Short mmCIF file of C-alpha atoms and ligand atoms in Angstrom, two decimals:
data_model
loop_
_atom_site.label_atom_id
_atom_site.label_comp_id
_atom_site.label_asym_id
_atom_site.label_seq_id
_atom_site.Cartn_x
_atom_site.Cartn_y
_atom_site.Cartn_z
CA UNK A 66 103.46 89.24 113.04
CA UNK A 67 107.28 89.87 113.69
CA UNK A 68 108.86 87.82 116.53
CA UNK A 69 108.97 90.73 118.96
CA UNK A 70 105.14 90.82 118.79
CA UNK A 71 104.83 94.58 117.43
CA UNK A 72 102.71 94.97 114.96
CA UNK A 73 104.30 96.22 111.71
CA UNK A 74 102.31 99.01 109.77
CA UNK A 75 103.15 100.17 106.78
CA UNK A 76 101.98 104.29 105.65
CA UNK A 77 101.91 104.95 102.17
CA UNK A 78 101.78 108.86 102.08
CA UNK A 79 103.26 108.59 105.43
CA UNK A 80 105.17 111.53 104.98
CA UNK A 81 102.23 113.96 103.99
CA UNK A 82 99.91 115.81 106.70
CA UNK A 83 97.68 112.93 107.66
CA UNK A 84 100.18 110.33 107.09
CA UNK A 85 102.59 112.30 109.63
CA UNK A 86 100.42 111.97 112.40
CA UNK A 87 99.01 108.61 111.55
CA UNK A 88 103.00 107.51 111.61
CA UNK A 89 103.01 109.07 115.25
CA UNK A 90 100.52 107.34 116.70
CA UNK A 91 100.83 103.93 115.44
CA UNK A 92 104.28 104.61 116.89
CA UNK A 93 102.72 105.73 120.35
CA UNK A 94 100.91 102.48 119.91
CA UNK A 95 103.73 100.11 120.09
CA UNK A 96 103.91 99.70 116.38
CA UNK A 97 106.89 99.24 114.12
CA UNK A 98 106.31 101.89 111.36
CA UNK A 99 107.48 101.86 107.64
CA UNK A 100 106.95 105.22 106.25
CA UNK A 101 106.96 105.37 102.38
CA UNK A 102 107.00 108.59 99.93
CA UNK A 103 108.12 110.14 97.32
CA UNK A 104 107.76 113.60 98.70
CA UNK A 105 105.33 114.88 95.81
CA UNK A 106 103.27 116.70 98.34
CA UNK A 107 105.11 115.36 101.63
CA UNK A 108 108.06 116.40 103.09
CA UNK A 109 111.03 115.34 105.46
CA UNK A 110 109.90 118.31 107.80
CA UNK A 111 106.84 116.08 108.53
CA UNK A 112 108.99 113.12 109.82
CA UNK A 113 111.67 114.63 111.23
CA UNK A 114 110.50 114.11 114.76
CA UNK A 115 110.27 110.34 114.10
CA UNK A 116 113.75 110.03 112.68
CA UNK A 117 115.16 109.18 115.57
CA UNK A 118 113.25 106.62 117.10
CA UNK A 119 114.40 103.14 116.15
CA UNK A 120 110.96 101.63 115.44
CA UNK A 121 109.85 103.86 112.56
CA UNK A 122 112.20 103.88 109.36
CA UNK A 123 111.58 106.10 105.67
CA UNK A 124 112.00 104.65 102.56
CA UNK A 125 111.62 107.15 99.54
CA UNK A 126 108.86 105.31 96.74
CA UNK A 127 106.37 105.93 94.49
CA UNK A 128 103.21 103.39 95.05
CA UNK A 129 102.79 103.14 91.17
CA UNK A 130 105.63 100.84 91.22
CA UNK A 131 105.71 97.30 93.18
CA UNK A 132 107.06 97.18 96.56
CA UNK A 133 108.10 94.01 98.22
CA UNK A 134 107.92 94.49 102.54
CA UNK A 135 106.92 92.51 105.42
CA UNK A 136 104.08 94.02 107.20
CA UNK A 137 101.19 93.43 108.72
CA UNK A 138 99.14 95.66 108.03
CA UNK A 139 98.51 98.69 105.48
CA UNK A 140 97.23 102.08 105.45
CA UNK A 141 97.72 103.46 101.84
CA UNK A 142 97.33 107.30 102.29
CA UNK A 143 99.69 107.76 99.21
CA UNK A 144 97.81 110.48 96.38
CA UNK A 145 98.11 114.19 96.58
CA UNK A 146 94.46 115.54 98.23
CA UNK A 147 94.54 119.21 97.13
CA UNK A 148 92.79 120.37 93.73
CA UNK A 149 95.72 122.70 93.03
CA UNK A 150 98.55 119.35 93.42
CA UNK A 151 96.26 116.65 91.90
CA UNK A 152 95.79 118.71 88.85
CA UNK A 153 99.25 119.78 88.56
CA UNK A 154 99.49 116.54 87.19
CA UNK A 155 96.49 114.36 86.83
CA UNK A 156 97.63 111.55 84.69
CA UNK A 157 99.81 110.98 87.64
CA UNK A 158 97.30 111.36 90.16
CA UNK A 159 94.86 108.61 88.35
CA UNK A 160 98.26 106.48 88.51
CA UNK A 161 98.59 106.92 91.86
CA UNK A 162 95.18 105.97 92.92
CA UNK A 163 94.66 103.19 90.72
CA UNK A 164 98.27 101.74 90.04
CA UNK A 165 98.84 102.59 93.54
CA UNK A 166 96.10 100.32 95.07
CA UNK A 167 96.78 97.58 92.92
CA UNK A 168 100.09 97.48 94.15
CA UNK A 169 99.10 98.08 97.45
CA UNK A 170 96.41 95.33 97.30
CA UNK A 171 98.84 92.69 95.82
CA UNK A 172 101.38 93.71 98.57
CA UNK A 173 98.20 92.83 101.16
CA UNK A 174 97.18 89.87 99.83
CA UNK A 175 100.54 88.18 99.35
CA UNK A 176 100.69 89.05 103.56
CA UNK A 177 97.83 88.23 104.03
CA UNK A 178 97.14 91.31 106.01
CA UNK A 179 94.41 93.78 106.77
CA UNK A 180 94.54 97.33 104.33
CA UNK A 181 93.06 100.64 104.93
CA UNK A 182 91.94 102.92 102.07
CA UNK A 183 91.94 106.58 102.43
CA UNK A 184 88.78 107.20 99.88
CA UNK A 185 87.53 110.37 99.76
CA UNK A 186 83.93 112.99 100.25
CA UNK A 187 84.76 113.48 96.31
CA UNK A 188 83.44 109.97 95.59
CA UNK A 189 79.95 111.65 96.22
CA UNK A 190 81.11 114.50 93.77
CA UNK A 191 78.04 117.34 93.76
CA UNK A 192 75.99 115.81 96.09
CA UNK A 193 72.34 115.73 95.05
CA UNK A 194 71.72 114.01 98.69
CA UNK A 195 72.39 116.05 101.62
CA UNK A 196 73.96 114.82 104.26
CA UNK A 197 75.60 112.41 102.44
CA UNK A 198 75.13 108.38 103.37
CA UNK A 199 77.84 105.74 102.50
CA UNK A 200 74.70 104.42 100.14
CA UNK A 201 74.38 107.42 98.13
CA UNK A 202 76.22 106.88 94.88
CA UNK A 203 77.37 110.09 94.22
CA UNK A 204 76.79 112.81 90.99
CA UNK A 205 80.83 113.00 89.14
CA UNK A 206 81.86 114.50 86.22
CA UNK A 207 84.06 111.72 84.53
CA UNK A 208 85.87 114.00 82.49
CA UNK A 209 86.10 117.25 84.45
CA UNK A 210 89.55 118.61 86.22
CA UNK A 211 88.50 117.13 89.25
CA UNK A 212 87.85 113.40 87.49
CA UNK A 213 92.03 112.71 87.56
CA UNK A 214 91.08 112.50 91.85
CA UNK A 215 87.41 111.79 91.81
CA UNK A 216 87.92 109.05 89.35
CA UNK A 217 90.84 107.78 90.39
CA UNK A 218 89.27 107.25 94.14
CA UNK A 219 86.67 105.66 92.63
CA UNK A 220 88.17 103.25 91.17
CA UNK A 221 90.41 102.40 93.49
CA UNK A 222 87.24 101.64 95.94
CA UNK A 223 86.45 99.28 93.05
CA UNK A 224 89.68 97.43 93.64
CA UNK A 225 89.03 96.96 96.92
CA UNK A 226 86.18 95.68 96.58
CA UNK A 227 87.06 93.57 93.82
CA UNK A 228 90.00 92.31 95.83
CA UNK A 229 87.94 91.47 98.80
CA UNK A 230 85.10 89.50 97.10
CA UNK A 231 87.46 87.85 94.88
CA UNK A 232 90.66 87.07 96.88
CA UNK A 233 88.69 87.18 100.37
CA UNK A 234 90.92 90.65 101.40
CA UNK A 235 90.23 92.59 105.12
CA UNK A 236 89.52 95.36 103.19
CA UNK A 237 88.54 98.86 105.30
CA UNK A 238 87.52 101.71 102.77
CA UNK A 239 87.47 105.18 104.46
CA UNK A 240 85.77 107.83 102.68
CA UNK A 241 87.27 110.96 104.43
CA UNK A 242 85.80 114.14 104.56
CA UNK A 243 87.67 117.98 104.84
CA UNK A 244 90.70 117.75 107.65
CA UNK A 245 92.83 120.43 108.26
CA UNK A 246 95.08 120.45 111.25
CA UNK A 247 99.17 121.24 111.83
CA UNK A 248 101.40 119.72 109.10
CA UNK A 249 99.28 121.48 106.43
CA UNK A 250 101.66 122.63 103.70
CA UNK A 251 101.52 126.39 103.89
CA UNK A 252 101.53 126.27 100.48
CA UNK A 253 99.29 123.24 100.40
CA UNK A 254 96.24 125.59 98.40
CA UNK A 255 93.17 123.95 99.90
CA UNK A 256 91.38 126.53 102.22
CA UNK A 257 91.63 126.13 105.49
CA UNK A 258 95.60 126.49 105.66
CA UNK A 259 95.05 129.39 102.61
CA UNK A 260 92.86 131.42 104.81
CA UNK A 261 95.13 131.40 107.94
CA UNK A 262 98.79 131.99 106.52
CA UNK A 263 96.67 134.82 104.30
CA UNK A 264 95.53 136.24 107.45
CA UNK A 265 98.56 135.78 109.49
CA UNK A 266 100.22 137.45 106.94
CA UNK A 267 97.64 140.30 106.00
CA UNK A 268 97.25 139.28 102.65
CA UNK A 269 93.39 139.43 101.10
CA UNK A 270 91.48 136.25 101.62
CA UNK A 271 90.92 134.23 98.57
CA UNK A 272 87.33 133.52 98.60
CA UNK A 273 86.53 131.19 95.31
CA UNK A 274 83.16 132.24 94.20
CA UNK A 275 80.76 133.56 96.01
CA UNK A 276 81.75 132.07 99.44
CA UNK A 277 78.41 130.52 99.99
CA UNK A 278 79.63 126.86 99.17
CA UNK A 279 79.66 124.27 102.17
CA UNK A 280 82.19 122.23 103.56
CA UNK A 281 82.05 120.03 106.79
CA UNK A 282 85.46 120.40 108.17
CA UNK A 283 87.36 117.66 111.05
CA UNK A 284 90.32 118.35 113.04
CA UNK A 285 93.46 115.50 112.50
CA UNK A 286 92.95 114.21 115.48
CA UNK A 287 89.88 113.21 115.00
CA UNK A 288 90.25 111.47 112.26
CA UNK A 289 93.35 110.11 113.44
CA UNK A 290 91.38 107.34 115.82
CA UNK A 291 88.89 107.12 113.15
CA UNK A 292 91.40 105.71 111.22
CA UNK A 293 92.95 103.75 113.92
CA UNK A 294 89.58 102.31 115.17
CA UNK A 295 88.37 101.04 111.83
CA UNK A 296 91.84 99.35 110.94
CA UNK A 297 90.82 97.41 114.55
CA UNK A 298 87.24 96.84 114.03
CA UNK A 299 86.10 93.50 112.90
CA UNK A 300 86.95 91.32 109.20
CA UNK A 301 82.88 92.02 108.42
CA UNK A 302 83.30 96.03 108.80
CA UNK A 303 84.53 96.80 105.10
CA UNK A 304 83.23 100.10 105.30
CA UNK A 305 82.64 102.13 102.73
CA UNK A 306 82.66 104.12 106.20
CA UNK A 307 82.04 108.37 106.33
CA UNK A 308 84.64 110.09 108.72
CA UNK A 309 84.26 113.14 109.32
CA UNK A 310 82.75 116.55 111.59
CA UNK A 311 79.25 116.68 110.72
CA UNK A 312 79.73 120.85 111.66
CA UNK A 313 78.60 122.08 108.26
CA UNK A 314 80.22 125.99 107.20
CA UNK A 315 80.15 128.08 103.90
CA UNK A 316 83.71 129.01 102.90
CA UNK A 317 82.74 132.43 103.86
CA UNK A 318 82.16 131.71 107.20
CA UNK A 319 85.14 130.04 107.61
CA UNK A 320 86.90 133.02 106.64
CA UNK A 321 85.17 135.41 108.93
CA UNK A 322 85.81 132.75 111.79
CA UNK A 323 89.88 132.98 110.74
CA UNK A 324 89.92 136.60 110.85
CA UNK A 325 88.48 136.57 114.06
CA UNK A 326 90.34 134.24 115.70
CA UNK A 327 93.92 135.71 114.31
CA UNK A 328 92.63 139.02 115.12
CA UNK A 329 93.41 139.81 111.49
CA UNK A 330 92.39 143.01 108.92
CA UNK A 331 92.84 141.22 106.32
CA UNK A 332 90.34 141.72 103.58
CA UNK A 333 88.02 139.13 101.82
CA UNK A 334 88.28 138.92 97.82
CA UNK A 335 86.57 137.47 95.79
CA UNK A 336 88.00 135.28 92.78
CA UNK A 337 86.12 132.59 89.78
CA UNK A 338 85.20 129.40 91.14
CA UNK A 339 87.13 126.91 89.98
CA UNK A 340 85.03 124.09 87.62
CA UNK A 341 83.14 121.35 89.24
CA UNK A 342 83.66 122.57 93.17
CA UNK A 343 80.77 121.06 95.03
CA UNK A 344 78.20 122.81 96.15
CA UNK A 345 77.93 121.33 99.52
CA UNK A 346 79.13 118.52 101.55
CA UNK A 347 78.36 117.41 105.25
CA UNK A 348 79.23 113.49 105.86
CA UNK A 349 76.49 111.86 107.83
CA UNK A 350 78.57 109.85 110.20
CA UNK A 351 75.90 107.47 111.93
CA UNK A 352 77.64 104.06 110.96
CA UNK A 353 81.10 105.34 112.51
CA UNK A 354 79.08 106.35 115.65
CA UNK A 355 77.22 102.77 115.41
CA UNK A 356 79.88 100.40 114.22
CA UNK A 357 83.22 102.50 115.46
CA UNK A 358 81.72 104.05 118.64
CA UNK A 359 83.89 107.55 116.84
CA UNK A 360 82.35 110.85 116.92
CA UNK A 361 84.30 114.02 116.58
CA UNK A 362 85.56 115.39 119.40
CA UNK A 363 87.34 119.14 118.47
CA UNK A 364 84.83 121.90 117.81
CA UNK A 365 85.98 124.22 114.47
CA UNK A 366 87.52 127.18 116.82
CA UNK A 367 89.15 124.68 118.96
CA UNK A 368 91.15 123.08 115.86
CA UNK A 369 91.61 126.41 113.94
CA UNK A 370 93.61 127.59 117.42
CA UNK A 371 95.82 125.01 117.01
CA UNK A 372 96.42 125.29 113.30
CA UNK A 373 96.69 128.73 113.76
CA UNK A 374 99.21 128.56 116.66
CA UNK A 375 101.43 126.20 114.46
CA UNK A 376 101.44 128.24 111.31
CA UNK A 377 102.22 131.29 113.40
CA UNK A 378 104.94 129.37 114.69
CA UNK A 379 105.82 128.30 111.49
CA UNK A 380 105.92 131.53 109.35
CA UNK A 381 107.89 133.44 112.30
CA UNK A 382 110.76 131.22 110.75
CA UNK A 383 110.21 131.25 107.18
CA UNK A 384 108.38 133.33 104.85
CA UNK A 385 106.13 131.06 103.06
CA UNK A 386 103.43 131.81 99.94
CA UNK A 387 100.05 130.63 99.77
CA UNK A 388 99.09 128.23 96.20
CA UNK A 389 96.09 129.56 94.92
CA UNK A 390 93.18 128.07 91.84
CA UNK A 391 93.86 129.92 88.85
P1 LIG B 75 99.03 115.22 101.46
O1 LIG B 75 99.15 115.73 100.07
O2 LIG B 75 99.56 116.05 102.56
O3 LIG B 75 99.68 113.78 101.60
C1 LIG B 75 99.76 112.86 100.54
C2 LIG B 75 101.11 112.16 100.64
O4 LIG B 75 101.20 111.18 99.60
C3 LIG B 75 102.27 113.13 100.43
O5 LIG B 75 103.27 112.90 101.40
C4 LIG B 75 102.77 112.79 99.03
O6 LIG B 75 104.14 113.11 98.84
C5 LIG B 75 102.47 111.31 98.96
N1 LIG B 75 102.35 110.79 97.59
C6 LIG B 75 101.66 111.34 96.56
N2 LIG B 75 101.79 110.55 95.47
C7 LIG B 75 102.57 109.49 95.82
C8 LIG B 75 103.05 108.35 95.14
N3 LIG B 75 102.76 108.13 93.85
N4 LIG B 75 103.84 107.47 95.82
C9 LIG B 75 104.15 107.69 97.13
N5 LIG B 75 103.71 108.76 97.83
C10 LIG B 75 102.93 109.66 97.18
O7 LIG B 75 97.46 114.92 101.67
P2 LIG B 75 96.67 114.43 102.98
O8 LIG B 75 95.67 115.45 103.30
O9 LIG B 75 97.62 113.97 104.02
O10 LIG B 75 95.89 113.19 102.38
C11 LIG B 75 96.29 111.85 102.64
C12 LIG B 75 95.29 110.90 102.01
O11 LIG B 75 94.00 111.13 102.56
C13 LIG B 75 95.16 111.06 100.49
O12 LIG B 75 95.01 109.79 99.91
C14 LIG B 75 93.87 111.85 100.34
O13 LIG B 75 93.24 111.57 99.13
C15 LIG B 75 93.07 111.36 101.53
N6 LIG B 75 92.08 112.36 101.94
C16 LIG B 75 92.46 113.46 102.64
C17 LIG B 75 91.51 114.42 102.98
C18 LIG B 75 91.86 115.65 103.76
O14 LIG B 75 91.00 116.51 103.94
N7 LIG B 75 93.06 115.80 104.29
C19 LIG B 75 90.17 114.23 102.61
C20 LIG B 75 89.83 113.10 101.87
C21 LIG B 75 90.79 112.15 101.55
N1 LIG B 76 88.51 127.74 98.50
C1 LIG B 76 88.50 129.13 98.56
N2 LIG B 76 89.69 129.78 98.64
C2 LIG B 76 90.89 129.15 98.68
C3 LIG B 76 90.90 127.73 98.63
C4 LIG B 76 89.69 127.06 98.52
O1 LIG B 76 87.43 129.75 98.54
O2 LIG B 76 91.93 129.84 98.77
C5 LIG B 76 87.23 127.02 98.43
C6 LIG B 76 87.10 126.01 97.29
O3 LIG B 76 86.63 126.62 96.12
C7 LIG B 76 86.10 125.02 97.86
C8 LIG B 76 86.39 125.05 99.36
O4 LIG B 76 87.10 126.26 99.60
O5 LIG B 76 84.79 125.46 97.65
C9 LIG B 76 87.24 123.86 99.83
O6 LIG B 76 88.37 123.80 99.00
P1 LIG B 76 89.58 122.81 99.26
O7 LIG B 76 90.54 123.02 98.15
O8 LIG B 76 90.07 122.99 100.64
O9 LIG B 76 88.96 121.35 99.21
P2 LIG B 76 87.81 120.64 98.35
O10 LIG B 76 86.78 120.30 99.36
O11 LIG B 76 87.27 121.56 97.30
O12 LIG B 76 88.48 119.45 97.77
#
């Protein structure tokens, strides 16, 4: 720990949507923050609201490259999260998740300090088991578009795991289901920030497939003091721990509940599905409820009101496009 007693937390990814708002609250927490990016999917907008405050600082780097800091701690957010940007590039994506946590988990061990993974639903692929239990194993293509991210997360919970039954590491694995919330590239191209700046807008409503796919969907917040809880729990919680809103919608639904809170005529289309999209997904969260005493808190129209305020905000000063699956 530093001499002035805060603790110093390091945010891989810090300048991306969950990183952002995992950067202000360990700030609101007393915490020294060290931000680092290399603005793949991030951006400065993000972070500009920390710049000024003398306990958070921004370094620009890529985690498949060693970095040398003093911290105390580590939350290593750092890997693009939607299909469109991790397969813009997946050789780089499997880097980032695998280099990346090696050098994350070296940078850990040589501080002896606790590290947070932000793992992923996709390690359970197309669920055969529904909800889906940290035991379940998961069905994955290994070779599929989605692999590069699916993969990539797996392996990196292997490292982890590795790391902490060979080198004795406080290792806290996070498998983190859909979150949507302000700070959501407009052009980000996962759905729920698609469907509102296409309905704000009154452009059609890309529905892939036939809309009747599932997806459990948490505001940031939420997961926010999930993450934040977990990093504080004890050394035996390692986790492989679910967070995320057991409130389980098909993409359709989710549309119809945009239109109707924007108010919008927009009109629903409907387009391929892209390869390997689960089927279905709804985390069962009973170990974060047990171990974390963390259960969701925002309802779906509560946090869609508040994304939808900020985009609104947002695209009355810029005229922004949506990224779409081809
Ligand atoms: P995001 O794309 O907004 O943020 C990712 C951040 O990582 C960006 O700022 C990006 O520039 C940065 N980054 C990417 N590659 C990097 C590299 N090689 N070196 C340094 N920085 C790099 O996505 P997000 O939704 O904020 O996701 C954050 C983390 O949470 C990711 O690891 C993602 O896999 C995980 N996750 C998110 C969700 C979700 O629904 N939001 C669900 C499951 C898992
Ligand atoms: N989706 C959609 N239209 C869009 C974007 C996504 O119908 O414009 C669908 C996508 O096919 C998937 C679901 O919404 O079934 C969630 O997609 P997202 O990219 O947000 O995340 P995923 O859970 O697939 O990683």
């Amino acid at each position: 720990m530093s001499q002035n007693m805060r603790k110093r937390s390091l945010v891989t990814g810090g300048a991306g949507f969950l990183g952002s708002h995992l950067c202000s609250r360990l700030l609101q927490e007393g915490h020294d923050v060290l931000c680092i990016d290399n603005f793949f999917t991030g951006t400065k907008d993000n972070i500009l609201h920390l710049m000024d405050n003398p306990h958070f600082e921004l370094m620009r780097h890529d985690v498949t490259f060693p970095l040398y800091v003093e911290v105390d701690e580590i939350y290593n957010l750092a890997c693009p999260a939607s299909p469109v940007h991790y397969q813009h590039d997946p050789v780089q994506t499997t880097k980032t998740s695998v280099h990346g946590a090696i050098n994350m988990l070296g940078l850990a061990k040589r501080i002896k300090g606790r590290i947070l993974q932000a793992s992923t639903s996709e390690i359970y692929g197309d669920p055969q088991m529904h909800p889906q239990h940290e035991s379940y194993w998961g069905y994955v293509n290994p070779i599929g578009v989605r692999s590069c991210y699916d993969e990539g997360k797996r392996c990196a919970e292997t490292l982890f795991f590795d790391y902490h039954r060979q080198h004795g590491l406080n290792i806290k694995v996070a498998r983190i289901f859909n979150t949507y919330g302000p700070r959501m590239h407009p052009n980000d191209g996962r759905v729920v920030s698609n469907f509102i700046v296409q309905a704000l807008k009154g452009n059609p409503i890309t529905i892939y497939g036939n809309g009747d796919q599932t997806r459990s969907f948490c505001y940031v917040d939420d997961i926010i003091e999930g993450f934040i809880r977990f990093m504080d729990s004890s050394d035996e919680l390692t986790g492989p721990v679910n967070l995320g809103n057991p409130g389980e919608f098909t993409i359709k639904a989710l549309a119809e509940r945009i239109l109707a809170l924007t108010g919008s005529h927009s009109r629903l289309i409907y387009t391929s599905l892209p390869s390997d999209d689960p089927t279905r997904r709804r985390p069962d969260i009973t170990l974060a409820e047990e171990k974390l005493g963390w259960t969701p808190k925002i309802s779906l129209d509560k946090g869609l009101e508040r994304t939808i305020a900020y985009f609104d905000t947002l695209l009355g000063n810029a005229d922004y496009s949506v990224t779409t699956s081809t």
